[in-house]
Coordinates of C-alpha atoms in Angstrom, one line a residue:
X1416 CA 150.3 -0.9 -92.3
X1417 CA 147.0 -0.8 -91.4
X1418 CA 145.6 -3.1 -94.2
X1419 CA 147.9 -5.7 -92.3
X1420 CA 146.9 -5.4 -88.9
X1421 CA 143.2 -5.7 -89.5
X1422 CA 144.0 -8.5 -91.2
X1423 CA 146.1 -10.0 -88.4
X1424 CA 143.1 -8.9 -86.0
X1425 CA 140.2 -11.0 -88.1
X1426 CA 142.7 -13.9 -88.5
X1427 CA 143.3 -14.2 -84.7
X1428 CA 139.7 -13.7 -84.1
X1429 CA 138.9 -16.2 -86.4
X1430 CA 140.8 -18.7 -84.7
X1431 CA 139.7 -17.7 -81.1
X1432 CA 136.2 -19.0 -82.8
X1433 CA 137.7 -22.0 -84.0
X1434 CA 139.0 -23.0 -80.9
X1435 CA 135.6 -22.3 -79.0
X1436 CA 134.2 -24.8 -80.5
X1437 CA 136.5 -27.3 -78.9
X1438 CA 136.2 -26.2 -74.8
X1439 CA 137.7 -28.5 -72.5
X1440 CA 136.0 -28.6 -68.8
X1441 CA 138.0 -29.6 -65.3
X1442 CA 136.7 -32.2 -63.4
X1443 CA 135.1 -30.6 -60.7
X1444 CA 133.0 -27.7 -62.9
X1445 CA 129.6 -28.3 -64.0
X1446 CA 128.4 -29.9 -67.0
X1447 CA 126.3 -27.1 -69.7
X1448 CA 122.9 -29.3 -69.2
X1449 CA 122.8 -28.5 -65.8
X1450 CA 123.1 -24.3 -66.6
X1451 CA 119.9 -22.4 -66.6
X1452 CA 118.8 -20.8 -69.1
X1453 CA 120.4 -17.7 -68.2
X1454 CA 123.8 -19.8 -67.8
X1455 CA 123.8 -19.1 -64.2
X1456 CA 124.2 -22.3 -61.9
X1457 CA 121.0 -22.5 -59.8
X1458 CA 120.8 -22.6 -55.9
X1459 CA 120.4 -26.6 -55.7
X1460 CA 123.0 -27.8 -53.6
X1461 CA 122.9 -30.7 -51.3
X1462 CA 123.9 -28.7 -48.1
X1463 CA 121.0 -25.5 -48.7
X1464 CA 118.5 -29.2 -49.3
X1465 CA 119.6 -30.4 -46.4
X1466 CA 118.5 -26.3 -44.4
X1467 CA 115.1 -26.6 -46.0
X1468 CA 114.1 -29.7 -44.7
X1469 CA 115.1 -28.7 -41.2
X1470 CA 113.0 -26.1 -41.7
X1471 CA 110.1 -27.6 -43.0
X1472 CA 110.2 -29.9 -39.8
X1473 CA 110.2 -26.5 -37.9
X1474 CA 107.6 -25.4 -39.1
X1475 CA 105.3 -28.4 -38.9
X1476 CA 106.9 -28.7 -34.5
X1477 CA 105.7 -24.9 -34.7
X1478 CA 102.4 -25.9 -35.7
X1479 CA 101.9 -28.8 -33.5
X1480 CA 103.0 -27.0 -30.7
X1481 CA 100.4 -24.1 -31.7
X1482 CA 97.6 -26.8 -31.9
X1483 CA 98.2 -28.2 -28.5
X1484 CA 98.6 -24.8 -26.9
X1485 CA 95.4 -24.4 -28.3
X1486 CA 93.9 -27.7 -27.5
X1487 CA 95.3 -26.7 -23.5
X1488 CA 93.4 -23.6 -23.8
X1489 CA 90.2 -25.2 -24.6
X1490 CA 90.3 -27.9 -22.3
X1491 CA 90.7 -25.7 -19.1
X1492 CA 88.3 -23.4 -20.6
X1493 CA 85.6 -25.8 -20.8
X1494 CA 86.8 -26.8 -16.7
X1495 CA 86.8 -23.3 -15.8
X1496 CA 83.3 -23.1 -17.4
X1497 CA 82.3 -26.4 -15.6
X1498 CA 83.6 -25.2 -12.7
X1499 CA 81.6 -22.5 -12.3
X1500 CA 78.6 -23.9 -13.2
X1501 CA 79.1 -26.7 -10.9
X1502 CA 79.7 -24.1 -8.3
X1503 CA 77.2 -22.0 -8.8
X1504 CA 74.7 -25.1 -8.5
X1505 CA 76.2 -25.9 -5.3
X1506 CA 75.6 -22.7 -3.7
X1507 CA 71.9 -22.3 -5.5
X1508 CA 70.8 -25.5 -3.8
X1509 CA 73.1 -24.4 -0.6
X1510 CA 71.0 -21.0 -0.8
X1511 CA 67.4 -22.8 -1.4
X1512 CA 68.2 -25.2 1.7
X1513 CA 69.3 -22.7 4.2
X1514 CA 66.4 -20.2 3.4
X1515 CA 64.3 -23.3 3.6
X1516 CA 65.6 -24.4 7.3
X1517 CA 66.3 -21.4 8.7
X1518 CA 64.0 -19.0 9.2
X1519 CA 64.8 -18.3 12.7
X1520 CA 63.6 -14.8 11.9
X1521 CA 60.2 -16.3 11.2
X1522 CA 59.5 -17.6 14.7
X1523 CA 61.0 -14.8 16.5
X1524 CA 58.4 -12.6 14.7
X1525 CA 55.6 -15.1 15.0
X1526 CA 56.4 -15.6 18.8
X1527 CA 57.4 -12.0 19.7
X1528 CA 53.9 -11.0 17.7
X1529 CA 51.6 -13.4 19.9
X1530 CA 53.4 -11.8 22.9
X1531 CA 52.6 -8.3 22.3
X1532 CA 49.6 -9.5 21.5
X1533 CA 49.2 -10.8 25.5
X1534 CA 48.5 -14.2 23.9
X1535 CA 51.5 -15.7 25.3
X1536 CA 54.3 -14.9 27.9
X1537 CA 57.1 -16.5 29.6
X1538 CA 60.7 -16.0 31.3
X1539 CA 62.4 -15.4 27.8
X1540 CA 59.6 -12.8 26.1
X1541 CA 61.1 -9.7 27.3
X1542 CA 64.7 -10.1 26.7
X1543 CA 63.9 -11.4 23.2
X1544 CA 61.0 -9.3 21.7
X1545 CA 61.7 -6.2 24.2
X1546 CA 65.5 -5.9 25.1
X1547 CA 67.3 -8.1 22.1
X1548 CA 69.6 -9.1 25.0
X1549 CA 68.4 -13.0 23.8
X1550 CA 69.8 -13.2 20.1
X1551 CA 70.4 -16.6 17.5
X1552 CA 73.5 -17.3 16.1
X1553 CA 74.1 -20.0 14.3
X1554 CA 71.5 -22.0 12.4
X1555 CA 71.5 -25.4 13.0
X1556 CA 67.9 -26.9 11.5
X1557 CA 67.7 -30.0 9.7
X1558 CA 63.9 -29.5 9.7
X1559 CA 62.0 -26.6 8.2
X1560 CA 59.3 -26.8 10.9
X1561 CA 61.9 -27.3 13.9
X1562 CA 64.0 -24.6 14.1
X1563 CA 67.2 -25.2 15.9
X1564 CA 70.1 -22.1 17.1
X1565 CA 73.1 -21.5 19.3
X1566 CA 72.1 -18.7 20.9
X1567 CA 73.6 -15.6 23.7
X1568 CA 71.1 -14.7 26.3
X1569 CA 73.3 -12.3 28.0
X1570 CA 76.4 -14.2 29.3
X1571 CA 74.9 -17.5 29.2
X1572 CA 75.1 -19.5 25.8
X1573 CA 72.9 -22.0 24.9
X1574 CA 70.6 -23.8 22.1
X1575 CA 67.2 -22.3 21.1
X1576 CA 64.4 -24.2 18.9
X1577 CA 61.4 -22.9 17.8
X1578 CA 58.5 -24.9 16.5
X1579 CA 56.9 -23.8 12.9
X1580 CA 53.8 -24.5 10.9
X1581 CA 54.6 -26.6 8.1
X1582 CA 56.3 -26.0 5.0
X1583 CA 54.0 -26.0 1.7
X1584 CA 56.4 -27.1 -1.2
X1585 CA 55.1 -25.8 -4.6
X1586 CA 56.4 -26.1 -8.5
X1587 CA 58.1 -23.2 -10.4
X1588 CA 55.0 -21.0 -12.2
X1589 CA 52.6 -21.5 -9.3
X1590 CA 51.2 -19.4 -6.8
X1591 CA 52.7 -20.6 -2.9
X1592 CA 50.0 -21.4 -0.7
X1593 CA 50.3 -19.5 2.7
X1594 CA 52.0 -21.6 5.6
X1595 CA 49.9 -23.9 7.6
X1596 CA 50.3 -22.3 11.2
X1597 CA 50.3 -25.4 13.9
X1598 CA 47.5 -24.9 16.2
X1599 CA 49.0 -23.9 19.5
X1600 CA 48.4 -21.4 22.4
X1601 CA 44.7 -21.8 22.2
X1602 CA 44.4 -23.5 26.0
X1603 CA 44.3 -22.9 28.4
X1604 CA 41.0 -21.1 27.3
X1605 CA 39.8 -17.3 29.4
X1606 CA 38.4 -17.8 32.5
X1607 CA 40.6 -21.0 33.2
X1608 CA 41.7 -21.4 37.1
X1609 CA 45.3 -22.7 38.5
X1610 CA 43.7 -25.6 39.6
X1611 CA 42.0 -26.3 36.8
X1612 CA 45.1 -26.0 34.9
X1613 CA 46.9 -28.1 37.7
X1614 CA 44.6 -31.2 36.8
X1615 CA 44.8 -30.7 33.0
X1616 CA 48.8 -30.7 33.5
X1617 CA 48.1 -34.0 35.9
X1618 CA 45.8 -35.6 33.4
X1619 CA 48.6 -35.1 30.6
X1620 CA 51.5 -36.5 32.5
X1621 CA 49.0 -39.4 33.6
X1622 CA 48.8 -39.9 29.5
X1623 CA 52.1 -39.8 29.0
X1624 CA 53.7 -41.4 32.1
X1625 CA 50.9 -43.9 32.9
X1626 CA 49.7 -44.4 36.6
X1627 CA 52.8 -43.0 38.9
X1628 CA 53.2 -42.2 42.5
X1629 CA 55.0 -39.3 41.9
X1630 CA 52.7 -37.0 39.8
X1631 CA 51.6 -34.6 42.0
X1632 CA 55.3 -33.5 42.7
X1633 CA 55.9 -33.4 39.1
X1634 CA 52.8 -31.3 38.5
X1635 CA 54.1 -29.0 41.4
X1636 CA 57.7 -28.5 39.6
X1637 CA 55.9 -27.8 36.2
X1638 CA 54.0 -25.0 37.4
X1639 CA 57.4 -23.4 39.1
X1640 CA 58.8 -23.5 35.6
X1641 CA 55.8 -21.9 34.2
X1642 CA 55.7 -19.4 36.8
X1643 CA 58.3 -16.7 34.6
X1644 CA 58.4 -13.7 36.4
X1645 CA 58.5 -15.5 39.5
X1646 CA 55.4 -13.3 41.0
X1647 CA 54.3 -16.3 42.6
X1648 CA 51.4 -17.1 40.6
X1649 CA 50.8 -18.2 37.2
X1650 CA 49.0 -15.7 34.9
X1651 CA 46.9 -17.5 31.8
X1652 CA 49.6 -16.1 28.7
X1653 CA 52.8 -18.4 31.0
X1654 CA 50.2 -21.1 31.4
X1655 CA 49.3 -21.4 27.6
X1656 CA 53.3 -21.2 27.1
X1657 CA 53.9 -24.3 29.4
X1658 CA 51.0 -25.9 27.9
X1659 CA 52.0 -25.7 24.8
X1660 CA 55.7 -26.8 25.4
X1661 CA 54.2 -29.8 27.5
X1662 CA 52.9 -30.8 23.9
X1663 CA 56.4 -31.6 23.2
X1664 CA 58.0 -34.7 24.7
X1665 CA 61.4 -33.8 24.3
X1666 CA 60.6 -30.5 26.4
X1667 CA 58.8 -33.1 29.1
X1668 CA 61.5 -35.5 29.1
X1669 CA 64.2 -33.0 29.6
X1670 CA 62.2 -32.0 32.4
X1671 CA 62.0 -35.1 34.0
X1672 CA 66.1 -36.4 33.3
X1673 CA 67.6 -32.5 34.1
X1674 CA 67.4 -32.6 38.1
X1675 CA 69.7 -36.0 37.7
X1676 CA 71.6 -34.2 35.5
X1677 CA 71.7 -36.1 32.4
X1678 CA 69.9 -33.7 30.0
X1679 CA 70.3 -29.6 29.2
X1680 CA 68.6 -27.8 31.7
X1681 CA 65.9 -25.4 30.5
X1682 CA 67.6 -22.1 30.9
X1683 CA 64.0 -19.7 29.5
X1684 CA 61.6 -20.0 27.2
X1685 CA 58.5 -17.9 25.4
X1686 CA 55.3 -19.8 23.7
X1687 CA 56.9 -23.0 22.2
X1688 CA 60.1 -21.5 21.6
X1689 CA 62.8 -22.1 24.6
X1690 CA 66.2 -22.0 25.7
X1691 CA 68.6 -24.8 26.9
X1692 CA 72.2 -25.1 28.2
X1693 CA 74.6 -25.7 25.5
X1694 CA 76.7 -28.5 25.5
X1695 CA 80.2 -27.5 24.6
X1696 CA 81.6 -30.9 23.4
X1697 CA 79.5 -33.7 20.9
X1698 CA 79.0 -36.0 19.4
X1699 CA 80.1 -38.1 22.0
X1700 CA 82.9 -39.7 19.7
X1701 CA 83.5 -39.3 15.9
X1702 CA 83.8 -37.9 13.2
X1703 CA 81.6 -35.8 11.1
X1704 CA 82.7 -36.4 7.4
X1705 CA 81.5 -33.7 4.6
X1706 CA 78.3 -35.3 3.2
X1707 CA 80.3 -35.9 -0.4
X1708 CA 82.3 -38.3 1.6
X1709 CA 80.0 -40.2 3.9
X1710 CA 78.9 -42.3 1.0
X1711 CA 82.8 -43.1 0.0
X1712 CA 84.1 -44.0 3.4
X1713 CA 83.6 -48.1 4.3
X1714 CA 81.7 -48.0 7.6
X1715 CA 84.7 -50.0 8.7
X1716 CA 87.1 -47.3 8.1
X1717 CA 84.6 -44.7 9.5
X1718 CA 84.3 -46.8 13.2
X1719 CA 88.0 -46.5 13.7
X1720 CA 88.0 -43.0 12.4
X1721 CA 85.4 -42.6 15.0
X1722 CA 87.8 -43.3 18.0
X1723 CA 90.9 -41.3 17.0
X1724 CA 89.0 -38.1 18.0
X1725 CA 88.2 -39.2 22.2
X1726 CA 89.9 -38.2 25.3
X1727 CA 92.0 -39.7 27.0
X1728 CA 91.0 -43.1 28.2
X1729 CA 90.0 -41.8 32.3
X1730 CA 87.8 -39.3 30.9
X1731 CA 85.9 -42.0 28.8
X1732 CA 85.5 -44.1 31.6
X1733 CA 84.1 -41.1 33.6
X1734 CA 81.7 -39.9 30.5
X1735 CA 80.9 -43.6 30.0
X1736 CA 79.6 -43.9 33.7
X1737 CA 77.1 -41.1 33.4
X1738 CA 75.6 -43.1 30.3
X1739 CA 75.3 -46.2 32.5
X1740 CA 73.9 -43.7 35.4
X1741 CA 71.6 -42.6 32.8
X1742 CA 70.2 -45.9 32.0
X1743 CA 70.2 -46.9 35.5
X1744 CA 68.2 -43.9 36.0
X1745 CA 65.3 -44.5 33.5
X1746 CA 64.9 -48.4 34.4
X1747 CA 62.5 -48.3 37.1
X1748 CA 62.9 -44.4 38.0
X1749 CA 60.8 -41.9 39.8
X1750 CA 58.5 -41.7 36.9
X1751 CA 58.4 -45.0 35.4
X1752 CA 60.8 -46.5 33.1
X1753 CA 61.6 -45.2 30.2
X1754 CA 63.5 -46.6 26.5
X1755 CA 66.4 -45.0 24.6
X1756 CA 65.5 -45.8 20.8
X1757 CA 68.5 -44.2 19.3
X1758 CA 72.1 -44.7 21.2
X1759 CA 74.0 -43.1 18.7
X1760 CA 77.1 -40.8 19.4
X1761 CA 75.3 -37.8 17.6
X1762 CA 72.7 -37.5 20.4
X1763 CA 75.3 -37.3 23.1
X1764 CA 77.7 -34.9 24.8
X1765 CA 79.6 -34.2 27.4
X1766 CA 80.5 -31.0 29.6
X1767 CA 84.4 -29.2 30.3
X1768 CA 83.8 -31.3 33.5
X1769 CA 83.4 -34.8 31.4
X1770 CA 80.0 -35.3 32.5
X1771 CA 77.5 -36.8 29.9
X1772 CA 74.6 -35.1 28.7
X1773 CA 71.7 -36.6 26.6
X1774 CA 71.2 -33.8 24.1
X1775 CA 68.2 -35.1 21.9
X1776 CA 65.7 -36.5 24.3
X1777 CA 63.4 -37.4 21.0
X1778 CA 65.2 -40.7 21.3
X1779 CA 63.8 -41.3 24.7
X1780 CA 60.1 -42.7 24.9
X1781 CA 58.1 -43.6 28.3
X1782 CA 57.8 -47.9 27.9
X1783 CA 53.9 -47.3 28.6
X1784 CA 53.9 -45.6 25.5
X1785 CA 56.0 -47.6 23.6
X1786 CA 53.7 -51.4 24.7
X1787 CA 50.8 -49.1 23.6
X1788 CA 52.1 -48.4 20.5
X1789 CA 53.5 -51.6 19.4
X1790 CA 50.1 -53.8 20.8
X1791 CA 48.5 -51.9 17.6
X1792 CA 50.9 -52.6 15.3
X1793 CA 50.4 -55.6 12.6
X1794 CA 53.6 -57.3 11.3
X1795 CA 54.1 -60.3 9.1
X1796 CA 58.1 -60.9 10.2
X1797 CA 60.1 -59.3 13.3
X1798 CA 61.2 -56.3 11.1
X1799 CA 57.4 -54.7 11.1
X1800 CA 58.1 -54.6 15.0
X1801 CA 60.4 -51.6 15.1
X1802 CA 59.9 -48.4 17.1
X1803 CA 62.5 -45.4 16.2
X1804 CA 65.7 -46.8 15.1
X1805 CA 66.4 -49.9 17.1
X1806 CA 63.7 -50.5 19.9
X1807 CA 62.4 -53.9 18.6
X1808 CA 59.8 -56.1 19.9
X1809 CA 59.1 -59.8 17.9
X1810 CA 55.8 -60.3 15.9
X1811 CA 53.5 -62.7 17.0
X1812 CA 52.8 -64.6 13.5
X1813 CA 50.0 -66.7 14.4
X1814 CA 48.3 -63.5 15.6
X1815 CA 50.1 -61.2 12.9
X1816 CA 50.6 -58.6 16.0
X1817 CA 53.7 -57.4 17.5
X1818 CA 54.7 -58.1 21.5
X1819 CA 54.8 -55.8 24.1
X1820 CA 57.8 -56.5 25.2
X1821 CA 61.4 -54.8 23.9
X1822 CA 63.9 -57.5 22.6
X1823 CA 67.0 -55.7 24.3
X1824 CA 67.1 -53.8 26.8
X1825 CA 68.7 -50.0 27.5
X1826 CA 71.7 -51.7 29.0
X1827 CA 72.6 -54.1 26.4
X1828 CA 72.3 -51.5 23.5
X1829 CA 74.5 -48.8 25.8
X1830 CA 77.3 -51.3 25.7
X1831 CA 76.9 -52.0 22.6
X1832 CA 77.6 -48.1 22.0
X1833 CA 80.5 -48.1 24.5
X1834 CA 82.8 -51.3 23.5
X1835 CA 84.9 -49.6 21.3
X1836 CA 84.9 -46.3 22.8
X1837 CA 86.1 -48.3 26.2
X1838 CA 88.1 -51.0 24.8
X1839 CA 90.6 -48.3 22.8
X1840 CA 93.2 -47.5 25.1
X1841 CA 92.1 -49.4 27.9
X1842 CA 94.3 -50.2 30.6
X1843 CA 96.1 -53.8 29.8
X1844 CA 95.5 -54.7 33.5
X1845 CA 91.8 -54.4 33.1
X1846 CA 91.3 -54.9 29.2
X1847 CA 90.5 -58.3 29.0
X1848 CA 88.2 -58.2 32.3
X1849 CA 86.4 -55.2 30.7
X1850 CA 86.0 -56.8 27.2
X1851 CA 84.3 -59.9 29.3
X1852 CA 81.7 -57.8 31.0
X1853 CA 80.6 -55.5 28.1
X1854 CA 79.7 -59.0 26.3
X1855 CA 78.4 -60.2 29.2
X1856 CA 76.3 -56.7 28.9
X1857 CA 75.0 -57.0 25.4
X1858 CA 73.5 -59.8 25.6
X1859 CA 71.0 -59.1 27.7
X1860 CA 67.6 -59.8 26.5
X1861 CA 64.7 -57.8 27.4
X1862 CA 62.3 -60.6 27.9
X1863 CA 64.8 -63.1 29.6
X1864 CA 63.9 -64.6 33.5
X1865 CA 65.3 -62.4 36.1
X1866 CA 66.4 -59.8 33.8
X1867 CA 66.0 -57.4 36.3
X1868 CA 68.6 -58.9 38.8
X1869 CA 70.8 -60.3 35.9
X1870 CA 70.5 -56.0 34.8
X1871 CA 71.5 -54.6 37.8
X1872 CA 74.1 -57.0 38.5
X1873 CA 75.6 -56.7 35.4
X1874 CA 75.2 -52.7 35.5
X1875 CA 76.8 -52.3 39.2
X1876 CA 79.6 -54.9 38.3
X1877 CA 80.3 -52.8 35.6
X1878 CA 80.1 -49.4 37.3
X1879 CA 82.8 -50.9 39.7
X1880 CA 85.1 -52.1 37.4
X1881 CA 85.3 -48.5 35.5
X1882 CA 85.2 -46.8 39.2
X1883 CA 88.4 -48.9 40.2
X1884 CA 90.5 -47.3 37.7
X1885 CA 89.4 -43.9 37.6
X1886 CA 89.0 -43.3 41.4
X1887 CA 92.5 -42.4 41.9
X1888 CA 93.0 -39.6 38.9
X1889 CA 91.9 -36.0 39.1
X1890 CA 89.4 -37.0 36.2
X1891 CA 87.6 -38.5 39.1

């Protein structure tokens, strides 16, 4: 009956309709305002909420951690920029200063060209300007116009200086002028005799030295050490060599202190420029900080830096004797006395065999010269009266002149130089007897009564004392 079962069909859809309009929901489905549009159930649940924020904070460490990378990048890029423009300002101004002091090749030219020339000649011309068996090494100038080497002159090593003509500094865009040459090697003049050069060389010691019994000796060794070649005479180029060194006092004065042997001896020279022994070990104590750091260090801290790098303590009372020697030596020697003006360690040394040498003899000044000097001088205080670094006289205020006579003498400023150097690691038997005289020593006082006996008394007791302890080692 098919009229029938499409009738049964539409009833049994119509009801199917009639109960859709009546759903029930369970408990835990969704409600219909919360389908989409399309009725699918959107992807809003608390758990994928929950994932996104996680990795929104990712994202925003990511970034950070890209800006700080970057950050780290740009920071050591601006040091490694600094660095090398720092650097490369250091080694401009290193560059400008050593072509500026060291133009050793300069004065070998300049000499070597006056001794082809016949101008000049001396026991050192040949191997340097001929043979090149006398060679510089290492610069050591602090002064453009006083050029200072190590040196090899065969097997014998040693310290060459050379004077220059003076350095003309100009600005950036200009023109340099031409060095001012010193005016040197122009006496003794053609047609000049020994003897005549004997009593110009005895005229110039007589200026130097004042009136001394002793000249004519000294005069005799000079012209020796001009003699070169050792022909037995002295030809007019060696004489206008020795002359010209002469014209330096700390060639004079290493003259007169090397037979003693306190100072370098004078190994050759050529024209101004010579040739002394090299002193393996200086300063005499200390420490020589990079420059950066000598303005950082308390001068405190830098004294007792200064005795942690000494011998042992017998071989500083053996170096410290040839200092007292030397000042014994110079008060009231052959040739007149003569003051130390600058006792610092930097202008001593001492040999393998521990013996002191004075190796800047610039410090050292004849006391003729010095009264001479300071009868001239005007002062309104004490401090106008001050010759080098610490030779001192007092100032006559009424006259508004400075005295002859030194404040302290040699001995009291050498002890001053040795207390700590001695008093470090001295014996305990002998350390407070030591520490008595070296107080006794500095003060000393250049214009006191009797200071002469009161000087060599002190200076002998002294001598004695240091004597006693060392007599006995191998340092001895």
């Amino acid at each position: 009956m098919p009229g029938l079962a499409l009738s049964a069909h539409c009833c049994f859809l119509a009801s199917n309709s009639a109960n859709a309009a009546e759903p029930f929901w369970l408990d835990n489905e969704v409600e219909p305002s919360h389908l989409g549009t399309s009725g699918l159930l959107p992807v809003t649940t608390p758990s994928m909420k929950e994932l996104t924020k996680e990795e929104e904070n990712t994202g925003l460490h990511l970034l950070s951690e890209r800006a700080r990378i970057s950050f780290v990048r740009v920071k050591y890029l601006f040091l490694t920029w600094l660095t090398v423009l720092v650097g490369s300002w250091v080694l401009y101004v290193q560059y400008s200063t050593y072509t500026e002091l060291c133009r050793g090749h300069e004065c070998k030219n300049a000499i070597c060209d006056k001794y082809r020339k016949g101008i000049i000649d001396g026991s050192a011309c040949s191997s340097l300007c001929d043979k090149d068996t006398l060679y510089m090494s290492r610069c050591l100038s602090t002064l453009p116009n006083n050029q200072v080497y190590t040196g090899s002159w065969g097997d014998r090593d040693g310290i060459i200086r050379c004077k220059l003509g003076e350095v003309v500094h100009y600005e950036l865009g200009e023109e340099p002028e031409p060095r001012r040459e010193a005016p040197v090697f122009d006496k003794p003049t053609r047609g000049t005799s020994v003897e005549k050069f004997r009593e110009m060389v005895f005229n110039h010691l007589k200026s130097k030295l004042g009136e001394q019994a002793n000249l004519a000796g000294l005069v005799s060794q000079i012209l020796s050490v001009a003699d070169g070649n050792k022909d037995g005479r002295v030809s007019l180029p060696e004489a206008r060599s020795t002359w010209a060194l002469l014209q330096m006092d700390e060639v004079l004065l290493g003259l007169l202190l090397q037979d003693r042997g306190h100072t370098p001896r004078l190994l050759g020279y050529c024209g101004d420029l010579y040739m002394t022994e090299r002193v393996p070990y200086g300063p005499l104590y200390g420490l020589s900080l990079p420059w950066p750091l000598v303005s950082w260090v308390p001068s405190s801290v830098q004294r007792t830096m200064d005795q942690w790098f000494t011998p042992s303590w017998p071989r500083k009372a053996k170096i410290s004797m040839g200092l007292l020697e030397l000042v014994e030596d110079i008060f009231h020697g052959t040739y007149g006395s003569f003051l130390i003006c600058d006792l610092a360690a930097a202008h001593f040394g001492y040999t393998d065999r521990h013996e002191l040498r004075l190796t800047n003899t610039q410090t050292v000044v004849p006391e003729d010269e010095f009264r001479r000097t300071m009868r001239v001088l005007k002062c309104e205080t004490d401090a106008d009266c001050v010759y080098g670094a610490d030779c001192q006289t007092s100032c006559d205020v009424s006259e508004k002149r400075c005295r002859e006579e030194p404040v302290q003498p040699n001995l009291a400023k050498a002890c001053s130089a040795l207390k700590d150097y001695l008093l470090r690691g001295a014996p305990s038997g002998m350390r407070e007897e030591l520490e008595r005289q070296l107080y006794a020593c500095m003060a000393l006082k250049g214009n006191a009564g009797q200071m002469n006996m009161e000087h060599s008394l002190i200076l002998n007791n002294l001598k004695a004392l240091l004597w006693r302890q060392i007599s006995h080692t191998k340092d001895s």
